C-alpha positions as a printed NumPy array, in Angstrom:
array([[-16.507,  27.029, -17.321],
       [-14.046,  24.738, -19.275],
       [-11.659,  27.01 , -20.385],
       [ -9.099,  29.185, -18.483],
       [-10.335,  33.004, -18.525],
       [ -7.914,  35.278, -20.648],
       [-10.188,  38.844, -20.905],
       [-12.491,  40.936, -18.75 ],
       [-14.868,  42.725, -20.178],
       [-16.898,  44.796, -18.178],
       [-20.131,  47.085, -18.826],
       [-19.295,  50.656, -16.627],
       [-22.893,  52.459, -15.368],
       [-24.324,  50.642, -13.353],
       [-22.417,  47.623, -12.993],
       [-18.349,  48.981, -12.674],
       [-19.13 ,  52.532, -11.394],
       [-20.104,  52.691,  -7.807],
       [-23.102,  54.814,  -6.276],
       [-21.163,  58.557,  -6.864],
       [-20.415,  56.634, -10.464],
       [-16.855,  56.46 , -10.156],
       [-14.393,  53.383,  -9.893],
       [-14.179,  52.811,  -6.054],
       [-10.766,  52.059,  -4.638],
       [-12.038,  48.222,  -4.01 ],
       [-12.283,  47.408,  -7.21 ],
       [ -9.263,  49.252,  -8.421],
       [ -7.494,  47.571,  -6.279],
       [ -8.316,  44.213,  -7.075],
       [ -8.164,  44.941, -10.467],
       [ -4.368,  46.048,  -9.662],
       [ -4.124,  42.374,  -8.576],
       [ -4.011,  41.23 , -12.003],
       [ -1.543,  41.004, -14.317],
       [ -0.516,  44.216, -16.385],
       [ -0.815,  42.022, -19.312],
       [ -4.449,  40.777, -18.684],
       [ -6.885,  42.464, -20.983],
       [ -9.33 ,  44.456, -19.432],
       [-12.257,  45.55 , -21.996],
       [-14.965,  48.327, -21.379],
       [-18.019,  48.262, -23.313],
       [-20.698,  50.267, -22.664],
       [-23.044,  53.042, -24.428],
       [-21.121,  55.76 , -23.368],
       [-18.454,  57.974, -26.301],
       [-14.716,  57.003, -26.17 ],
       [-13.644,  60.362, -24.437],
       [-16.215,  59.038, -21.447],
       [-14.205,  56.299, -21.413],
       [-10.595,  57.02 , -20.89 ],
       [-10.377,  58.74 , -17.471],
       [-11.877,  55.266, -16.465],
       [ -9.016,  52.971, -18.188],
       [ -6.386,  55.403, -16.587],
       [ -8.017,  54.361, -13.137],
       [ -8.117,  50.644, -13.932],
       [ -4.427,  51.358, -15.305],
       [ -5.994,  49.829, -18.855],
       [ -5.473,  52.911, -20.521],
       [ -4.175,  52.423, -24.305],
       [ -6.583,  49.462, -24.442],
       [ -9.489,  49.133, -26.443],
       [-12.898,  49.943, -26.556],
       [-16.249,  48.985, -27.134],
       [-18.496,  52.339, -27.342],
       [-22.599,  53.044, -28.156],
       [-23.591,  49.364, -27.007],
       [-21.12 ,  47.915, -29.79 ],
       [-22.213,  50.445, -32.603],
       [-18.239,  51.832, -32.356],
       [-15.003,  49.783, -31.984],
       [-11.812,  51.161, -31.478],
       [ -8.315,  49.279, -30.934],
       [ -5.835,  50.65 , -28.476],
       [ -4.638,  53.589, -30.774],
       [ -8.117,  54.955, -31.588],
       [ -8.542,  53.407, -35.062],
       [-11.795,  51.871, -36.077],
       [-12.007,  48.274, -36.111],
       [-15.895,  48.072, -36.742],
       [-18.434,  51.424, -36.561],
       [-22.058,  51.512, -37.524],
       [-24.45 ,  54.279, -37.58 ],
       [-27.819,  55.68 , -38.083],
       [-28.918,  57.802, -40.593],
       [-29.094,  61.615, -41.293],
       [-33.005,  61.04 , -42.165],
       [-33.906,  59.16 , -39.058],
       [-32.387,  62.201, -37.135],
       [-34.149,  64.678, -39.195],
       [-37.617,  63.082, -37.691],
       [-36.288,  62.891, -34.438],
       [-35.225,  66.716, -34.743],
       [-38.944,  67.768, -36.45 ],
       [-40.891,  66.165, -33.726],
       [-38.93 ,  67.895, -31.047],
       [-40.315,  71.224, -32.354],
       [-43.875,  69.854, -30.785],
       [-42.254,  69.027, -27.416],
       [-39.045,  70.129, -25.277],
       [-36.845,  67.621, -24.859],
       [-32.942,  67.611, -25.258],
       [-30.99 ,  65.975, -28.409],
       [-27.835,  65.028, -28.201],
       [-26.103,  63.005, -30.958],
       [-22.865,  61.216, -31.018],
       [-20.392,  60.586, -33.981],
       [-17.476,  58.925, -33.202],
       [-15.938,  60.668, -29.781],
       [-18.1  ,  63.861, -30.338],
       [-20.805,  64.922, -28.346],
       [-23.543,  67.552, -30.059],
       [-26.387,  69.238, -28.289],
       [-27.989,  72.195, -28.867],
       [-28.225,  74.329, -25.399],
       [-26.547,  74.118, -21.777],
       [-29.539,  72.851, -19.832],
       [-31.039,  70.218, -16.973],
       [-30.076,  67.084, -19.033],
       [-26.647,  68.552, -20.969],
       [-25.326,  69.595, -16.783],
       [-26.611,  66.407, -15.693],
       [-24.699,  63.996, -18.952],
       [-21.186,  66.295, -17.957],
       [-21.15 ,  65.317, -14.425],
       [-21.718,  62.025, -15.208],
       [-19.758,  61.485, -18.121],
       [-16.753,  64.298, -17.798],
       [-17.148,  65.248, -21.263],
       [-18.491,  68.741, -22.349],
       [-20.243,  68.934, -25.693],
       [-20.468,  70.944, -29.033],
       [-23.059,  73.325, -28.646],
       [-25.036,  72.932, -31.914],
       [-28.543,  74.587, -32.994],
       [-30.75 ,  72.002, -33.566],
       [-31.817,  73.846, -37.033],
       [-28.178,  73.27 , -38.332],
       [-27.302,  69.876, -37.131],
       [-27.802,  68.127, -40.275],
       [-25.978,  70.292, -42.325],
       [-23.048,  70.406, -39.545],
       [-23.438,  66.729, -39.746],
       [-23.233,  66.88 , -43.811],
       [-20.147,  69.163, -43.798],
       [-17.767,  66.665, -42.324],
       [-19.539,  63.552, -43.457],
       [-20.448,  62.182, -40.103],
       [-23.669,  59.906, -38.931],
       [-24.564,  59.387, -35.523],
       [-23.767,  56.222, -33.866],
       [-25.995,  57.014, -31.   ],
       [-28.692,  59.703, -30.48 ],
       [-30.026,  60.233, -27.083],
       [-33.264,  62.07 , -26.509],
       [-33.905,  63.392, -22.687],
       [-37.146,  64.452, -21.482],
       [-40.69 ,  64.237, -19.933],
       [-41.476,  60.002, -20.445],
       [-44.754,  61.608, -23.234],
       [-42.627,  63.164, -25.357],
       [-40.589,  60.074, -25.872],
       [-43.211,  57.66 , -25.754],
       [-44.621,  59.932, -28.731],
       [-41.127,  59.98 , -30.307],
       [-40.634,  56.509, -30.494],
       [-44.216,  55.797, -31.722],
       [-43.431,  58.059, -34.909],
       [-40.188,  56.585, -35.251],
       [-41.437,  52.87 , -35.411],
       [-43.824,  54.234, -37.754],
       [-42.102,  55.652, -40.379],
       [-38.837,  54.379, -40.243],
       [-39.333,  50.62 , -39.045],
       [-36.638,  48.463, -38.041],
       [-34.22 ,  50.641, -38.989],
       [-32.765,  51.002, -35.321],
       [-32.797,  50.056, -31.828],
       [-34.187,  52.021, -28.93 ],
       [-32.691,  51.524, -25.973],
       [-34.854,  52.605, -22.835],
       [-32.485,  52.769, -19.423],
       [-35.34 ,  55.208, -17.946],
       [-38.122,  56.385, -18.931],
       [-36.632,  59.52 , -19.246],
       [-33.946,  58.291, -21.317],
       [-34.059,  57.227, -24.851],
       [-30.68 ,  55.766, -26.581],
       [-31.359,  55.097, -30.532],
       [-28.235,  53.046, -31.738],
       [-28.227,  51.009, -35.312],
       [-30.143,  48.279, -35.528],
       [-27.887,  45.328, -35.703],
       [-25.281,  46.116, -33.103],
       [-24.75 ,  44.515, -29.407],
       [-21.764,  44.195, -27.252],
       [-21.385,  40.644, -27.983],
       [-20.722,  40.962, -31.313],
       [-18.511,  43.798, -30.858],
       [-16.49 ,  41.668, -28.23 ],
       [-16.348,  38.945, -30.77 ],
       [-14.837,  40.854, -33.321],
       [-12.701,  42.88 , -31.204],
       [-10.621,  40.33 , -29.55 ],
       [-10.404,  38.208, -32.757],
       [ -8.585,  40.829, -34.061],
       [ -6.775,  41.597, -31.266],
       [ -5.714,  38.816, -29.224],
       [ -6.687,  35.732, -31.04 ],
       [ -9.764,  34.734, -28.865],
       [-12.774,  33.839, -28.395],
       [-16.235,  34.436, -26.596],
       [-15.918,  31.512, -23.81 ],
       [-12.304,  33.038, -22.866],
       [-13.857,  35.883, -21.408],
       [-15.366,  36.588, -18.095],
       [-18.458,  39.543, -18.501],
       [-20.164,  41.471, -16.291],
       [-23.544,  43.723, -16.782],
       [-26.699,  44.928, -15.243],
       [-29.055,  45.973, -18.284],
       [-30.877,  44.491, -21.43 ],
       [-28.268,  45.87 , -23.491],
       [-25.399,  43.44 , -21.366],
       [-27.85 ,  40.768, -22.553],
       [-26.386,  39.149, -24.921],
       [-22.592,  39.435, -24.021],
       [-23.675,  37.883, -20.464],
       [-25.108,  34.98 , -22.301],
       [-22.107,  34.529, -24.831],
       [-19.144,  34.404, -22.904],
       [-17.398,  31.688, -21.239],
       [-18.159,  33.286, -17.777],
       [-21.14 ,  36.092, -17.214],
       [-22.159,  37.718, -14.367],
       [-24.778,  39.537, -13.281],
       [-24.666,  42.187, -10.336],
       [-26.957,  41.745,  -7.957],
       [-28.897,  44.878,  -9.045],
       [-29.124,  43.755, -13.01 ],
       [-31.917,  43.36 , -14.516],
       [-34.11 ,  40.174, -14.22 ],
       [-33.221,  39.414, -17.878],
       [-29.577,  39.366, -17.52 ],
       [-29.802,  37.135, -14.209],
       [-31.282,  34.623, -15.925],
       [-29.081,  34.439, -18.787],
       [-26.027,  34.496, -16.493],
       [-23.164,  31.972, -15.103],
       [-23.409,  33.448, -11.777],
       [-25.42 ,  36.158, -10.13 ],
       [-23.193,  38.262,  -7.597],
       [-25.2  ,  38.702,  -4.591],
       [-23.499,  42.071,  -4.069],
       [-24.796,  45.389,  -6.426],
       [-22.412,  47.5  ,  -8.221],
       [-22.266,  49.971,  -4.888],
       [-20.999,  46.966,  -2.816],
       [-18.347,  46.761,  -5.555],
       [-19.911,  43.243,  -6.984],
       [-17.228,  43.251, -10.094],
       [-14.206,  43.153,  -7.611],
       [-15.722,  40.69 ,  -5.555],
       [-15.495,  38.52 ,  -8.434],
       [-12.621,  39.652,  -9.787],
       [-11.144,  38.178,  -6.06 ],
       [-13.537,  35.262,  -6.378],
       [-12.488,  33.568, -10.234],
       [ -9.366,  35.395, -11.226],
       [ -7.459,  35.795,  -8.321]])
């Protein structure tokens, strides 16, 4: 590290959250140690409104965000600074081969949530998440969609691991490259646009908005999608739970997980 560290940026499941996936008062309170002025970025897959409560807890709230693994970017009064997202015809498959199978879709565009019933996987995304979703039929999504002019940035299919292992097989098939699937279980499938990542979307971001660059910033992550960012900053680190992809792309490698609060550690460790 050659440069003084001016921005944290920090993924939130997984790597900020603790084990009941909330911020634990040992890393709010080292994050209280820092200067009011010090940006504090979250970027993660999650919608804006999933967001918030957690900048009011860090006391970052107004700042802004990086949402859907970089496909959304807002600046600290909501307003887009960069948003990509996938099409109406790529969730029309998605939404066809469900009929064969019983799984739950839930799209997101911008800070709204859609999903078409109240069941295992919509209860289990509002504890985690605090939000609470449109309930939408699946068989008038699209035209819902079409009425206010809205694409998802993220769909997220829920479900038995055949069902999605089907689903993505059809997907690669006859739509290609046209997005990313993003596997955190193998319950879980997040399909974001295809060219998006939360480096990029940090790049841009704090361009704009404070004039700096990648190696200002220290990073922290657990999963493929913290990847890149990890590798691009001036500082990454990797929890001690991450992934074995991110360790090895990373500055340092906390020997603490996200449940032994690994991103205060550090906070107390390089910025205090």
């Amino acid at each position: 590290m050659t440069k003084k560290i001016q921005l944290m940026c920090s993924d939130i499941d997984g790597t900020l959250l603790n084990a009941k996936r909330d911020i634990a008062p040992e890393t709010a309170a080292a994050i209280n140690k820092l200067p009011q002025d010090f940006p504090i970025i979250l970027a993660s897959s999650r919608m804006p409104s999933a967001m918030y409560y957690l900048q009011e807890k860090i006391g970052r709230l107004g700042s802004p965000i990086i949402s859907y693994n970089g496909g959304l970017v807002l600046d600290g009064k909501g307003n887009k600074l960069y948003s990509q997202t996938v099409s109406l015809d790529f969730l029309e498959t998605v939404i066809q081969h469900q009929q064969d199978y019983d799984y739950n879709i839930s799209t997101y565009c911008t800070d709204t949530w859609r999903t078409a019933k109240s069941d295992y996987w919509t209860l289990r995304e509002i504890r985690s998440t605090r939000v609470e979703p449109v309930y939408t039929p699946l068989n008038e999504h699209i035209a819902v969609l079409k009425a206010i002019d809205e694409q998802p940035h993220k769909i997220m299919c829920m479900g038995s691991p055949r069902a999605l292992d089907s689903l993505i097989a059809l997907l690669r098939e006859k739509h290609g490259n046209e997005a990313h699937f993003y596997r955190s279980k193998d319950v879980y499938v997040e399909i974001t646009p295809k060219n998006i990542d939360k480096s990029s979307a940090l790049a841009t971001l704090i361009d704009k908005n404070y004039g700096l660059e990648l190696s200002d910033v220290i990073a922290f992550g657990d999963n493929f999608n913290d990847t890149t960012m990890i590798k691009n900053v001036g500082l990454g680190v990797a929890v001690a739970n991450a992934a074995q992809e991110v360790k090895d792309v990373a500055d340092y490698v906390s020997e603490y997980t996200n449940k032994e609060h690994a991103v205060a550690k550090a906070i107390e460790k390089f910025l205090i």
